Short mmCIF file of C-alpha atoms in Angstrom, two decimals:
data_model
loop_
_atom_site.label_atom_id
_atom_site.label_comp_id
_atom_site.label_asym_id
_atom_site.label_seq_id
_atom_site.Cartn_x
_atom_site.Cartn_y
_atom_site.Cartn_z
CA UNK A 1254 -8.34 -5.03 -3.30
CA UNK A 1255 -9.01 -1.46 -3.07
CA UNK A 1256 -8.46 0.68 -0.13
CA UNK A 1257 -9.85 3.96 -0.90
CA UNK A 1258 -13.11 4.64 0.77
CA UNK A 1259 -14.19 4.55 4.35
CA UNK A 1260 -17.44 6.30 4.68
CA UNK A 1261 -18.47 4.89 8.12
CA UNK A 1262 -16.17 5.22 10.99
CA UNK A 1263 -15.57 1.92 12.44
CA UNK A 1264 -17.44 -0.10 9.92
CA UNK A 1265 -14.28 -0.45 8.02
CA UNK A 1266 -12.36 -2.14 10.83
CA UNK A 1267 -14.24 -5.16 10.16
CA UNK A 1268 -12.80 -6.55 7.10
CA UNK A 1269 -9.50 -5.38 6.19
CA UNK A 1270 -7.90 -7.56 3.79
CA UNK A 1271 -7.58 -5.65 0.62
CA UNK A 1272 -5.63 -2.62 1.17
CA UNK A 1273 -8.00 0.17 1.98
CA UNK A 1274 -7.10 3.74 1.55
CA UNK A 1275 -8.30 7.23 2.67
CA UNK A 1276 -9.45 8.09 6.07
CA UNK A 1277 -11.43 6.83 8.98
CA UNK A 1278 -14.23 8.74 7.27
CA UNK A 1279 -14.07 6.69 3.98
CA UNK A 1280 -15.99 3.54 4.55
CA UNK A 1281 -14.01 0.52 4.09
CA UNK A 1282 -16.81 -1.90 3.57
CA UNK A 1283 -14.76 -4.86 2.40
CA UNK A 1284 -16.46 -7.57 0.46
CA UNK A 1285 -15.07 -10.99 -0.13
CA UNK A 1286 -13.68 -11.37 -3.60
CA UNK A 1287 -12.19 -14.29 -5.35
CA UNK A 1288 -10.95 -17.11 -3.01
CA UNK A 1289 -9.60 -14.96 -0.22
CA UNK A 1290 -10.01 -11.28 -0.56
CA UNK A 1291 -12.03 -8.32 0.55
CA UNK A 1292 -12.08 -5.00 -0.94
CA UNK A 1293 -12.51 -1.41 0.55
CA UNK A 1294 -14.87 1.02 -1.27
CA UNK A 1295 -13.35 4.11 -2.80
CA UNK A 1296 -14.93 7.42 -2.69
CA UNK A 1297 -14.30 11.13 -2.18
CA UNK A 1298 -14.79 12.50 1.34
CA UNK A 1299 -14.10 15.54 3.23
CA UNK A 1300 -11.32 16.31 5.77
CA UNK A 1301 -11.09 13.56 8.59
CA UNK A 1302 -12.05 15.02 12.09
CA UNK A 1303 -9.31 13.36 14.05
CA UNK A 1304 -6.58 12.63 11.60
CA UNK A 1305 -3.33 14.73 11.82
CA UNK A 1306 -1.43 14.83 8.51
CA UNK A 1307 2.00 13.15 8.61
CA UNK A 1308 2.95 13.20 5.03
CA UNK A 1309 6.39 13.38 3.47
CA UNK A 1310 6.16 17.18 3.35
CA UNK A 1311 5.91 17.46 7.01
CA UNK A 1312 8.05 15.67 9.72
CA UNK A 1313 6.05 13.12 11.37
CA UNK A 1314 5.72 13.00 15.21
CA UNK A 1315 7.94 10.44 16.85
CA UNK A 1316 5.02 8.48 17.89
CA UNK A 1317 3.41 8.05 14.64
CA UNK A 1318 6.26 6.56 12.42
CA UNK A 1319 8.38 3.52 13.09
CA UNK A 1320 11.60 5.31 12.32
CA UNK A 1321 13.12 7.88 9.98
CA UNK A 1322 12.91 7.36 6.42
CA UNK A 1323 15.68 4.66 5.53
CA UNK A 1324 18.75 5.63 3.70
CA UNK A 1325 18.66 5.33 0.04
CA UNK A 1326 19.11 1.90 -1.22
CA UNK A 1327 20.97 1.27 -4.62
CA UNK A 1328 19.40 -0.69 -7.53
CA UNK A 1329 21.92 -3.41 -7.13
CA UNK A 1330 22.78 -4.15 -3.47
CA UNK A 1331 22.97 -2.50 -0.15
CA UNK A 1332 24.14 -3.07 3.54
CA UNK A 1333 20.65 -2.41 4.70
CA UNK A 1334 19.78 -5.00 7.40
CA UNK A 1335 17.09 -7.57 6.54
CA UNK A 1336 14.11 -6.96 8.86
CA UNK A 1337 13.67 -9.54 11.66
CA UNK A 1338 10.27 -10.58 10.31
CA UNK A 1339 11.83 -11.74 7.06
CA UNK A 1340 12.00 -15.51 6.72
CA UNK A 1341 9.71 -16.05 9.76
CA UNK A 1342 6.32 -16.97 8.55
CA UNK A 1343 5.04 -16.84 12.01
CA UNK A 1344 6.21 -13.39 12.86
CA UNK A 1345 2.69 -12.12 13.69
CA UNK A 1346 2.64 -13.80 17.10
CA UNK A 1347 3.52 -10.74 18.86
CA UNK A 1348 0.44 -8.75 17.83
CA UNK A 1349 -2.53 -8.10 20.17
CA UNK A 1350 -5.41 -10.47 19.86
CA UNK A 1351 -6.76 -12.58 17.09
CA UNK A 1352 -9.73 -10.20 16.85
CA UNK A 1353 -7.46 -7.24 16.41
CA UNK A 1354 -5.48 -8.99 13.91
CA UNK A 1355 -8.68 -9.85 11.90
CA UNK A 1356 -9.95 -6.32 11.88
CA UNK A 1357 -6.80 -4.17 11.74
CA UNK A 1358 -4.07 -6.45 10.24
CA UNK A 1359 -0.29 -5.98 11.23
CA UNK A 1360 0.64 -2.31 11.54
CA UNK A 1361 4.02 -3.08 13.10
CA UNK A 1362 5.21 -5.28 16.07
CA UNK A 1363 7.96 -2.47 17.04
CA UNK A 1364 6.00 0.62 16.52
CA UNK A 1365 3.46 1.61 13.88
CA UNK A 1366 4.99 1.21 10.25
CA UNK A 1367 7.68 -1.27 11.35
CA UNK A 1368 6.04 -3.88 9.24
CA UNK A 1369 7.18 -2.10 6.04
CA UNK A 1370 10.92 -2.02 5.52
CA UNK A 1371 13.18 -1.05 2.49
CA UNK A 1372 15.79 -3.74 1.93
CA UNK A 1373 18.67 -4.34 -0.43
CA UNK A 1374 17.59 -5.61 -3.78
CA UNK A 1375 19.69 -8.76 -3.52
CA UNK A 1376 17.88 -9.79 -0.17
CA UNK A 1377 14.45 -10.16 -1.76
CA UNK A 1378 14.53 -14.01 -1.49
CA UNK A 1379 15.25 -13.75 2.34
CA UNK A 1380 11.75 -12.27 2.94
CA UNK A 1381 8.31 -13.92 2.56
CA UNK A 1382 6.36 -10.84 1.26
CA UNK A 1383 8.02 -8.22 -0.97
CA UNK A 1384 7.45 -5.80 -3.67
CA UNK A 1385 10.12 -4.71 -6.25
CA UNK A 1386 9.44 -0.99 -7.52
CA UNK A 1387 11.04 0.04 -10.79
CA UNK A 1388 10.89 3.60 -12.27
CA UNK A 1389 10.31 3.10 -15.98
CA UNK A 1390 9.89 6.95 -16.50
CA UNK A 1391 12.23 9.73 -17.31
CA UNK A 1392 11.60 11.69 -14.09
CA UNK A 1393 12.40 10.81 -10.47
CA UNK A 1394 9.49 9.30 -8.64
CA UNK A 1395 8.76 9.59 -4.91
CA UNK A 1396 7.13 6.67 -3.19
CA UNK A 1397 5.34 6.67 0.21
CA UNK A 1398 4.23 3.57 1.83
CA UNK A 1399 1.69 3.41 4.71
CA UNK A 1400 -0.65 1.01 6.37
CA UNK A 1401 -4.40 1.25 5.98
CA UNK A 1402 -4.90 1.80 9.68
CA UNK A 1403 -3.09 4.83 10.92
CA UNK A 1404 -0.83 5.15 14.05
CA UNK A 1405 -3.93 5.85 16.39
CA UNK A 1406 -6.06 2.97 15.23
CA UNK A 1407 -8.21 4.97 12.90
CA UNK A 1408 -8.59 4.11 9.22
CA UNK A 1409 -6.65 6.95 8.29
CA UNK A 1410 -3.29 5.53 7.17
CA UNK A 1411 -3.61 7.56 3.87
CA UNK A 1412 -2.58 10.74 5.68
CA UNK A 1413 0.46 9.33 7.19
CA UNK A 1414 3.90 8.07 5.96
CA UNK A 1415 5.38 4.70 7.37
CA UNK A 1416 8.42 4.99 5.06
CA UNK A 1417 9.31 6.76 1.79
CA UNK A 1418 12.05 6.72 -0.96
CA UNK A 1419 13.01 8.12 -4.17
CA UNK A 1420 13.48 6.04 -7.24
CA UNK A 1421 15.54 7.81 -10.10
CA UNK A 1422 14.85 6.81 -13.81
CA UNK A 1423 15.68 3.19 -14.28
CA UNK A 1424 16.17 2.59 -10.56
CA UNK A 1425 14.64 -0.28 -8.68
CA UNK A 1426 14.23 -0.63 -4.95
CA UNK A 1427 12.83 -3.51 -3.03
CA UNK A 1428 10.34 -3.24 0.16
CA UNK A 1429 9.58 -6.04 2.55
CA UNK A 1430 6.34 -6.45 4.41
CA UNK A 1431 5.42 -8.39 7.54
CA UNK A 1432 2.68 -10.95 7.16
CA UNK A 1433 -0.85 -9.68 7.59
CA UNK A 1434 0.06 -6.26 6.27
CA UNK A 1435 -2.55 -4.30 4.59
CA UNK A 1436 -1.99 -0.78 3.03
CA UNK A 1437 -0.62 0.97 0.18
CA UNK A 1438 2.36 2.64 -1.55
CA UNK A 1439 1.57 5.71 -3.61
CA UNK A 1440 3.80 7.49 -6.05
CA UNK A 1441 4.15 10.69 -8.16
CA UNK A 1442 6.80 12.23 -10.29
CA UNK A 1443 9.09 14.24 -8.06
CA UNK A 1444 6.63 14.36 -5.34
CA UNK A 1445 3.55 12.52 -4.14
CA UNK A 1446 0.63 15.02 -4.61
CA UNK A 1447 -2.08 15.41 -1.98
CA UNK A 1448 -5.78 16.34 -1.98
CA UNK A 1449 -6.93 19.66 -0.45
CA UNK A 1450 -7.46 17.80 2.79
CA UNK A 1451 -3.77 16.53 2.75
CA UNK A 1452 -4.63 12.86 1.82
CA UNK A 1453 -2.02 11.17 -0.39
CA UNK A 1454 -3.23 11.24 -3.93
CA UNK A 1455 -0.78 9.64 -6.20
CA UNK A 1456 -1.45 6.51 -7.92
CA UNK A 1457 -1.97 3.70 -5.31
CA UNK A 1458 -0.42 0.19 -5.31
CA UNK A 1459 -2.50 -1.40 -2.70
CA UNK A 1460 -1.19 -4.48 -0.99
CA UNK A 1461 -2.54 -7.15 1.20
CA UNK A 1462 0.06 -9.84 2.44
CA UNK A 1463 -0.88 -13.08 4.03
CA UNK A 1464 -4.13 -11.91 5.26
CA UNK A 1465 -5.27 -13.49 8.56
CA UNK A 1466 -8.70 -12.81 7.61
CA UNK A 1467 -8.59 -14.29 4.17
CA UNK A 1468 -6.76 -17.43 4.96
CA UNK A 1469 -3.32 -16.08 4.37
CA UNK A 1470 -4.05 -15.18 0.70
CA UNK A 1471 -2.15 -12.12 -0.60
CA UNK A 1472 -3.04 -9.73 -3.28
CA UNK A 1473 -2.47 -6.26 -4.92
CA UNK A 1474 -3.86 -3.84 -7.38
CA UNK A 1475 -3.26 -0.44 -8.97
CA UNK A 1476 -5.74 2.29 -8.18
CA UNK A 1477 -6.38 5.85 -9.27
CA UNK A 1478 -9.55 6.48 -7.51
CA UNK A 1479 -8.38 9.14 -5.23
CA UNK A 1480 -6.44 11.06 -8.12
CA UNK A 1481 -9.56 10.61 -10.33
CA UNK A 1482 -11.76 12.04 -7.80
CA UNK A 1483 -9.83 15.37 -7.57
CA UNK A 1484 -10.04 17.84 -10.40
CA UNK A 1485 -6.75 18.62 -11.76
CA UNK A 1486 -4.84 15.78 -10.08
CA UNK A 1487 -2.46 13.94 -12.46
CA UNK A 1488 -2.62 10.13 -12.89
CA UNK A 1489 0.64 8.28 -12.91
CA UNK A 1490 1.03 5.00 -14.72
CA UNK A 1491 1.19 1.87 -12.59
CA UNK A 1492 1.91 -1.69 -13.73
CA UNK A 1493 1.76 -4.20 -10.79
CA UNK A 1494 2.40 -7.81 -11.65
CA UNK A 1495 2.71 -11.40 -10.14
CA UNK A 1496 5.75 -12.68 -11.96
CA UNK A 1497 4.75 -16.35 -11.13
CA UNK A 1498 1.50 -16.29 -13.08
CA UNK A 1499 1.78 -13.14 -15.09
CA UNK A 1500 -1.29 -11.52 -13.61
CA UNK A 1501 -1.13 -7.74 -13.87
CA UNK A 1502 -3.11 -4.90 -12.63
CA UNK A 1503 -2.47 -1.77 -14.91
CA UNK A 1504 -3.23 2.01 -15.02
CA UNK A 1505 -2.10 4.51 -17.72
CA UNK A 1506 -1.64 8.25 -17.48
CA UNK A 1507 -4.68 8.79 -19.44
CA UNK A 1508 -6.83 7.29 -16.64
CA UNK A 1509 -7.61 4.05 -18.50
CA UNK A 1510 -6.54 0.70 -17.08
CA UNK A 1511 -6.88 -3.07 -16.93
CA UNK A 1512 -7.63 -5.20 -13.95
CA UNK A 1513 -7.41 -2.06 -11.81
CA UNK A 1514 -9.54 0.59 -10.09
CA UNK A 1515 -9.96 3.50 -12.17
CA UNK A 1516 -12.69 6.27 -12.41
CA UNK A 1517 -16.15 4.61 -12.50
CA UNK A 1518 -14.90 1.32 -10.96
CA UNK A 1519 -15.29 2.16 -7.28
CA UNK A 1520 -18.12 -0.41 -6.93
CA UNK A 1521 -16.60 -3.16 -9.00
CA UNK A 1522 -15.23 -6.22 -7.42
CA UNK A 1523 -12.78 -9.03 -8.20
CA UNK A 1524 -10.03 -6.77 -9.72
CA UNK A 1525 -6.35 -7.00 -9.04
CA UNK A 1526 -3.97 -9.94 -8.26
CA UNK A 1527 -4.94 -12.72 -5.94
CA UNK A 1528 -2.26 -15.17 -4.68
CA UNK A 1529 -2.66 -18.38 -2.79
CA UNK A 1530 -0.94 -18.70 0.71
CA UNK A 1531 2.80 -18.84 0.56
CA UNK A 1532 5.74 -16.56 -0.56
CA UNK A 1533 4.61 -13.44 -2.37
CA UNK A 1534 6.75 -10.98 -4.39
CA UNK A 1535 5.09 -8.49 -6.67
CA UNK A 1536 6.73 -6.19 -9.35
CA UNK A 1537 5.67 -2.65 -9.79
CA UNK A 1538 6.53 -0.28 -12.57
CA UNK A 1539 5.98 3.26 -11.54
CA UNK A 1540 5.69 5.93 -14.31
CA UNK A 1541 4.24 3.22 -16.66
CA UNK A 1542 3.06 4.36 -20.06
CA UNK A 1543 2.36 0.95 -21.81
#
């Protein structure tokens, strides 16, 4: 499930399941893979014509984010409230139309980005779709999560921030996702790097939870296609796993990887984690070195 390439405006809105990355200019020509997935092709493109950067480095306009970045959550517990969509498998009912859901997925029922929430680690079992991020490196890591579809409906989520947080060495934090959410969380040591055009260019953890288009299957993968396409951009290690069956998608700092999207794999299919309908909780190690 890649996200990274949307070469044709609009063509990408058709199949969204697998997280798609980049901008409305990268083509998100998703193709079905495994029992229930689609992928988006990754490729390097120029500056988007209509996307306005709303990265962590600049304050996002009120209309483009769901809320201010949540307060830090400790690696053990927190008083952070559990999102309303947790424990409600039918929480998608307030979204527009079935056609919109199929093409755009869920970008938030209470404003763009409200489908992605930081929660207390001990609340992970209260939510249907979650990811636990752990920093296994020696440096602090910044993590930015966003939807594939940006706040104005374009496939430019990779220029925007739905929520962000910092992981200190050894620290874990948990993110909950509403059903039918497709997007990515990208990370880097200290800060998330960007391309010359302002696109998020850290290593991508791409997610697709309970995809309406894919019969409620979920999936995830690690991708370094954006960073690998930019000269001089570092590649940060990523290890995304499904603890239920042991399937992992891995990228190492030298650019190599297993079951993941690295340089030269943009047109491959069937990579990453595929999970049948039901509860899905993936574990991601950031700063992974093997």
